[in-house]
PDB file of C-alpha atoms in Angstrom:
ATOM      1  CA  MET A  13       4.817 -37.228 -27.416  1.00  0.00           C
ATOM      2  CA  ASP A  14       4.952 -35.628 -30.673  1.00  0.00           C
ATOM      3  CA  ILE A  15       6.303 -32.041 -30.968  1.00  0.00           C
ATOM      4  CA  ALA A  16       5.162 -30.047 -33.739  1.00  0.00           C
ATOM      5  CA  VAL A  17       7.627 -27.766 -35.649  1.00  0.00           C
ATOM      6  CA  PRO A  18       6.208 -24.720 -37.185  1.00  0.00           C
ATOM      7  CA  GLU A  19       6.710 -24.664 -41.032  1.00  0.00           C
ATOM      8  CA  ASP A  20       6.599 -20.999 -41.588  1.00  0.00           C
ATOM      9  CA  LEU A  21       9.858 -20.278 -39.614  1.00  0.00           C
ATOM     10  CA  PRO A  22      12.026 -17.586 -41.359  1.00  0.00           C
ATOM     11  CA  VAL A  23      14.980 -18.856 -43.123  1.00  0.00           C
ATOM     12  CA  LEU A  24      18.284 -16.957 -43.265  1.00  0.00           C
ATOM     13  CA  SER A  25      19.907 -16.115 -46.419  1.00  0.00           C
ATOM     14  CA  ALA A  26      23.258 -17.392 -47.335  1.00  0.00           C
ATOM     15  CA  GLU A  27      24.976 -14.161 -46.465  1.00  0.00           C
ATOM     16  CA  GLU A  28      23.312 -14.076 -43.073  1.00  0.00           C
ATOM     17  CA  GLN A  29      24.286 -17.546 -42.298  1.00  0.00           C
ATOM     18  CA  GLN A  30      27.899 -16.734 -43.177  1.00  0.00           C
ATOM     19  CA  LEU A  31      27.839 -13.522 -41.119  1.00  0.00           C
ATOM     20  CA  ILE A  32      26.463 -15.409 -38.047  1.00  0.00           C
ATOM     21  CA  SER A  33      29.012 -18.382 -38.350  1.00  0.00           C
ATOM     22  CA  SER A  34      32.084 -16.031 -38.736  1.00  0.00           C
ATOM     23  CA  LYS A  35      31.446 -13.998 -35.466  1.00  0.00           C
ATOM     24  CA  PRO A  36      32.242 -15.595 -32.154  1.00  0.00           C
ATOM     25  CA  LEU A  37      29.341 -15.876 -29.787  1.00  0.00           C
ATOM     26  CA  TYR A  38      31.496 -14.223 -27.001  1.00  0.00           C
ATOM     27  CA  LEU A  39      33.508 -11.092 -27.723  1.00  0.00           C
ATOM     28  CA  ALA A  40      36.326 -11.014 -25.081  1.00  0.00           C
ATOM     29  CA  PRO A  41      37.896  -7.533 -24.423  1.00  0.00           C
ATOM     30  CA  GLU A  42      41.020  -6.877 -26.358  1.00  0.00           C
ATOM     31  CA  LYS A  43      44.048  -7.979 -24.664  1.00  0.00           C
ATOM     32  CA  LYS A  44      45.848  -4.911 -25.415  1.00  0.00           C
ATOM     33  CA  ASP A  45      42.990  -2.485 -24.033  1.00  0.00           C
ATOM     34  CA  PHE A  46      42.759  -4.785 -20.947  1.00  0.00           C
ATOM     35  CA  GLU A  47      46.615  -4.599 -20.277  1.00  0.00           C
ATOM     36  CA  ALA A  48      46.684  -0.790 -20.746  1.00  0.00           C
ATOM     37  CA  SER A  49      43.629  -0.265 -18.355  1.00  0.00           C
ATOM     38  CA  ALA A  50      45.111  -2.748 -15.841  1.00  0.00           C
ATOM     39  CA  LYS A  51      48.520  -0.905 -16.060  1.00  0.00           C
ATOM     40  CA  ALA A  52      46.950   2.540 -15.559  1.00  0.00           C
ATOM     41  CA  TYR A  53      44.939   1.170 -12.641  1.00  0.00           C
ATOM     42  CA  PHE A  54      47.979  -0.284 -10.914  1.00  0.00           C
ATOM     43  CA  GLU A  55      50.017   2.873 -11.405  1.00  0.00           C
ATOM     44  CA  LYS A  56      47.120   5.181 -10.311  1.00  0.00           C
ATOM     45  CA  ARG A  57      46.536   3.132  -7.082  1.00  0.00           C
ATOM     46  CA  ASP A  58      50.123   2.225  -6.292  1.00  0.00           C
ATOM     47  CA  VAL A  59      49.422  -1.342  -6.515  1.00  0.00           C
ATOM     48  CA  VAL A  60      53.082  -2.337  -7.266  1.00  0.00           C
ATOM     49  CA  PRO A  61      54.643  -0.483  -4.210  1.00  0.00           C
ATOM     50  CA  MET A  62      52.135  -2.108  -1.977  1.00  0.00           C
ATOM     51  CA  LEU A  63      53.026  -5.729  -3.376  1.00  0.00           C
ATOM     52  CA  ASN A  64      56.671  -5.000  -3.086  1.00  0.00           C
ATOM     53  CA  ALA A  65      56.385  -3.909   0.517  1.00  0.00           C
ATOM     54  CA  LEU A  66      54.463  -7.021   1.291  1.00  0.00           C
ATOM     55  CA  LEU A  67      56.874  -9.329  -0.574  1.00  0.00           C
ATOM     56  CA  THR A  68      59.900  -7.575   0.860  1.00  0.00           C
ATOM     57  CA  GLU A  69      58.426  -8.125   4.517  1.00  0.00           C
ATOM     58  CA  ILE A  70      57.584 -11.716   3.840  1.00  0.00           C
ATOM     59  CA  TYR A  71      60.905 -12.714   2.411  1.00  0.00           C
ATOM     60  CA  LEU A  72      62.895 -11.007   5.173  1.00  0.00           C
ATOM     61  CA  VAL A  73      60.880 -12.535   7.903  1.00  0.00           C
ATOM     62  CA  GLN A  74      59.911 -15.825   6.408  1.00  0.00           C
ATOM     63  CA  PRO A  75      57.273 -16.378   8.964  1.00  0.00           C
ATOM     64  CA  ASP A  76      55.483 -19.841   9.638  1.00  0.00           C
ATOM     65  CA  ASP A  77      52.206 -18.345   8.532  1.00  0.00           C
ATOM     66  CA  PRO A  78      52.882 -15.688   5.782  1.00  0.00           C
ATOM     67  CA  ILE A  79      49.278 -14.841   5.158  1.00  0.00           C
ATOM     68  CA  ASP A  80      48.702 -14.063   8.810  1.00  0.00           C
ATOM     69  CA  HIS A  81      51.900 -12.058   8.753  1.00  0.00           C
ATOM     70  CA  MET A  82      50.660 -10.189   5.698  1.00  0.00           C
ATOM     71  CA  LEU A  83      47.447  -9.217   7.603  1.00  0.00           C
ATOM     72  CA  LYS A  84      49.347  -8.082  10.647  1.00  0.00           C
ATOM     73  CA  PHE A  85      51.793  -6.139   8.238  1.00  0.00           C
ATOM     74  CA  LEU A  86      48.832  -4.423   6.473  1.00  0.00           C
ATOM     75  CA  LEU A  87      47.220  -3.445   9.743  1.00  0.00           C
ATOM     76  CA  ARG A  88      50.391  -2.058  11.027  1.00  0.00           C
ATOM     77  CA  HIS A  89      51.235  -0.081   7.773  1.00  0.00           C
ATOM     78  CA  ALA A  90      47.562   0.910   6.884  1.00  0.00           C
ATOM     79  CA  THR A  91      48.526   3.802   4.293  1.00  0.00           C
ATOM     80  CA  MET A  92      50.402   3.774   1.095  1.00  0.00           C
ATOM     81  CA  ARG A  93      52.839   6.358   2.545  1.00  0.00           C
ATOM     82  CA  GLU A  94      53.700   3.910   5.453  1.00  0.00           C
ATOM     83  CA  LEU A  95      54.093   1.009   3.072  1.00  0.00           C
ATOM     84  CA  ARG A  96      56.476   3.072   0.877  1.00  0.00           C
ATOM     85  CA  GLU A  97      58.437   4.307   3.947  1.00  0.00           C
ATOM     86  CA  HIS A  98      58.815   0.713   5.220  1.00  0.00           C
ATOM     87  CA  GLN A  99      59.743  -0.495   1.657  1.00  0.00           C
ATOM     88  CA  ASP A 100      62.533   2.269   1.287  1.00  0.00           C
ATOM     89  CA  ALA A 101      63.919   1.187   4.622  1.00  0.00           C
ATOM     90  CA  THR A 102      64.080  -2.445   3.817  1.00  0.00           C
ATOM     91  CA  ALA A 103      64.640  -2.858   0.181  1.00  0.00           C
ATOM     92  CA  GLN A 104      68.302  -2.680   0.391  1.00  0.00           C
ATOM     93  CA  THR A 105      68.521  -5.790   2.743  1.00  0.00           C
ATOM     94  CA  LEU A 106      66.671  -7.999   0.311  1.00  0.00           C
ATOM     95  CA  HIS A 107      69.607  -9.130  -2.001  1.00  0.00           C
ATOM     96  CA  HIS A 108      70.854 -11.762   0.413  1.00  0.00           C
ATOM     97  CA  VAL A 109      67.706 -13.734   0.550  1.00  0.00           C
ATOM     98  CA  ALA A 110      66.907 -14.102  -3.036  1.00  0.00           C
ATOM     99  CA  ASP A 111      67.564 -17.875  -3.416  1.00  0.00           C
ATOM    100  CA  GLN A 112      65.491 -18.432  -0.184  1.00  0.00           C
ATOM    101  CA  ALA A 113      62.662 -16.333  -1.256  1.00  0.00           C
ATOM    102  CA  VAL A 114      62.093 -18.458  -4.387  1.00  0.00           C
ATOM    103  CA  ALA A 115      61.877 -21.528  -2.205  1.00  0.00           C
ATOM    104  CA  TYR A 116      59.843 -19.891   0.317  1.00  0.00           C
ATOM    105  CA  SER A 117      57.382 -18.657  -2.385  1.00  0.00           C
ATOM    106  CA  ALA A 118      57.113 -22.055  -3.827  1.00  0.00           C
ATOM    107  CA  ARG A 119      56.481 -23.789  -0.552  1.00  0.00           C
ATOM    108  CA  PHE A 120      53.608 -21.335   0.451  1.00  0.00           C
ATOM    109  CA  LYS A 121      52.422 -20.950  -3.226  1.00  0.00           C
ATOM    110  CA  LEU A 122      52.675 -17.270  -2.847  1.00  0.00           C
ATOM    111  CA  PRO A 123      52.504 -16.473  -6.563  1.00  0.00           C
ATOM    112  CA  HIS A 124      49.093 -18.106  -6.621  1.00  0.00           C
ATOM    113  CA  LEU A 125      47.841 -16.056  -3.854  1.00  0.00           C
ATOM    114  CA  PHE A 126      49.032 -12.841  -5.316  1.00  0.00           C
ATOM    115  CA  ASP A 127      47.662 -13.878  -8.609  1.00  0.00           C
ATOM    116  CA  GLU A 128      44.423 -14.317  -7.154  1.00  0.00           C
ATOM    117  CA  LEU A 129      44.647 -10.989  -5.194  1.00  0.00           C
ATOM    118  CA  LEU A 130      45.627  -9.075  -8.351  1.00  0.00           C
ATOM    119  CA  THR A 131      42.693 -10.595 -10.276  1.00  0.00           C
ATOM    120  CA  ALA A 132      40.232  -9.526  -7.445  1.00  0.00           C
ATOM    121  CA  LEU A 133      41.761  -6.065  -7.540  1.00  0.00           C
ATOM    122  CA  LEU A 134      41.167  -5.706 -11.200  1.00  0.00           C
ATOM    123  CA  ALA A 135      37.653  -7.176 -10.922  1.00  0.00           C
ATOM    124  CA  GLU A 136      36.735  -4.637  -8.112  1.00  0.00           C
ATOM    125  CA  ALA A 137      39.037  -1.681  -8.972  1.00  0.00           C
ATOM    126  CA  PRO A 138      38.821  -0.397  -5.284  1.00  0.00           C
ATOM    127  CA  GLU A 139      39.847   3.081  -4.353  1.00  0.00           C
ATOM    128  CA  ASP A 140      41.852   2.002  -1.240  1.00  0.00           C
ATOM    129  CA  VAL A 141      43.968  -1.081  -2.227  1.00  0.00           C
ATOM    130  CA  VAL A 142      45.509  -1.502   1.112  1.00  0.00           C
ATOM    131  CA  ARG A 143      42.113  -1.878   2.752  1.00  0.00           C
ATOM    132  CA  PHE A 144      40.672  -4.081   0.022  1.00  0.00           C
ATOM    133  CA  SER A 145      43.772  -6.266   0.061  1.00  0.00           C
ATOM    134  CA  LEU A 146      43.541  -6.641   3.822  1.00  0.00           C
ATOM    135  CA  THR A 147      40.024  -7.679   3.670  1.00  0.00           C
ATOM    136  CA  TRP A 148      40.543  -9.868   0.763  1.00  0.00           C
ATOM    137  CA  ILE A 149      43.255 -11.779   2.122  1.00  0.00           C
ATOM    138  CA  ARG A 150      41.448 -12.184   5.411  1.00  0.00           C
ATOM    139  CA  TRP A 151      38.424 -13.635   3.887  1.00  0.00           C
ATOM    140  CA  HIS A 152      40.159 -15.823   1.192  1.00  0.00           C
ATOM    141  CA  LYS A 153      42.893 -17.396   3.344  1.00  0.00           C
ATOM    142  CA  ASN A 154      41.073 -20.682   4.088  1.00  0.00           C
ATOM    143  CA  GLY A 155      39.773 -20.990   0.779  1.00  0.00           C
ATOM    144  CA  PHE A 156      43.156 -20.548  -0.695  1.00  0.00           C
ATOM    145  CA  ILE A 157      44.728 -23.024   1.634  1.00  0.00           C
ATOM    146  CA  ALA A 158      41.984 -25.593   0.964  1.00  0.00           C
ATOM    147  CA  ARG A 159      42.277 -25.165  -2.864  1.00  0.00           C
ATOM    148  CA  HIS A 160      46.145 -25.265  -3.218  1.00  0.00           C
ATOM    149  CA  VAL A 161      47.237 -26.927   0.009  1.00  0.00           C
ATOM    150  CA  PRO A 162      50.585 -25.209   0.122  1.00  0.00           C
ATOM    151  CA  GLU A 163      53.414 -27.544   1.391  1.00  0.00           C
ATOM    152  CA  GLY A 164      54.355 -24.826   3.956  1.00  0.00           C
ATOM    153  CA  TYR A 165      50.948 -24.970   5.541  1.00  0.00           C
ATOM    154  CA  ARG A 166      50.697 -28.670   5.998  1.00  0.00           C
ATOM    155  CA  ALA A 167      53.041 -28.618   9.052  1.00  0.00           C
ATOM    156  CA  TYR A 168      51.354 -25.569  10.311  1.00  0.00           C
ATOM    157  CA  LEU A 169      48.004 -26.829  10.211  1.00  0.00           C
ATOM    158  CA  ALA A 170      48.952 -30.244  11.575  1.00  0.00           C
ATOM    159  CA  ALA A 171      50.527 -28.329  14.576  1.00  0.00           C
ATOM    160  CA  LYS A 172      47.270 -26.193  14.859  1.00  0.00           C
ATOM    161  CA  ASP A 173      45.089 -29.216  14.696  1.00  0.00           C
ATOM    162  CA  SER A 174      47.122 -31.105  17.368  1.00  0.00           C
ATOM    163  CA  ALA A 175      47.250 -28.089  19.613  1.00  0.00           C
ATOM    164  CA  GLY A 176      43.325 -27.892  19.366  1.00  0.00           C
ATOM    165  CA  THR A 177      42.851 -31.545  20.156  1.00  0.00           C
ATOM    166  CA  SER A 178      45.013 -31.633  23.161  1.00  0.00           C
TER     167      SER A 178
END
């Protein structure tokens, strides 16, 4: 099969060729602008106090299933005011579990979970971050566990599987 190429195609000048080759095809948003808008959103919607309350609760309790515990916690403390009150009441007790918190986070890959949650918050920019987080965590739990296979969930899932087959 022969393909005919038209001979009367327009030719770019040397300046036009240089201009095209010097510009990237994709212009990413400026990092500085993105960081500023993310910071403004997090401050406006009180994302940091919500995350602090979640992490404080998880680190103090250290449940076998931190994701389910987060869901129950967000259902119990459904408003930012309730989250702040809980955070204020428990923040002083966190200093004695710092080393255990690091190991616990690593075992359940909590930094990965919160990174994905924060990325989703920035992408969606919801008005109600507590309700969005609750829904997002509920819908993405199984996918997160399948993708990251946290060490802490291996025993939990094995116990769940054996209970389901007996």
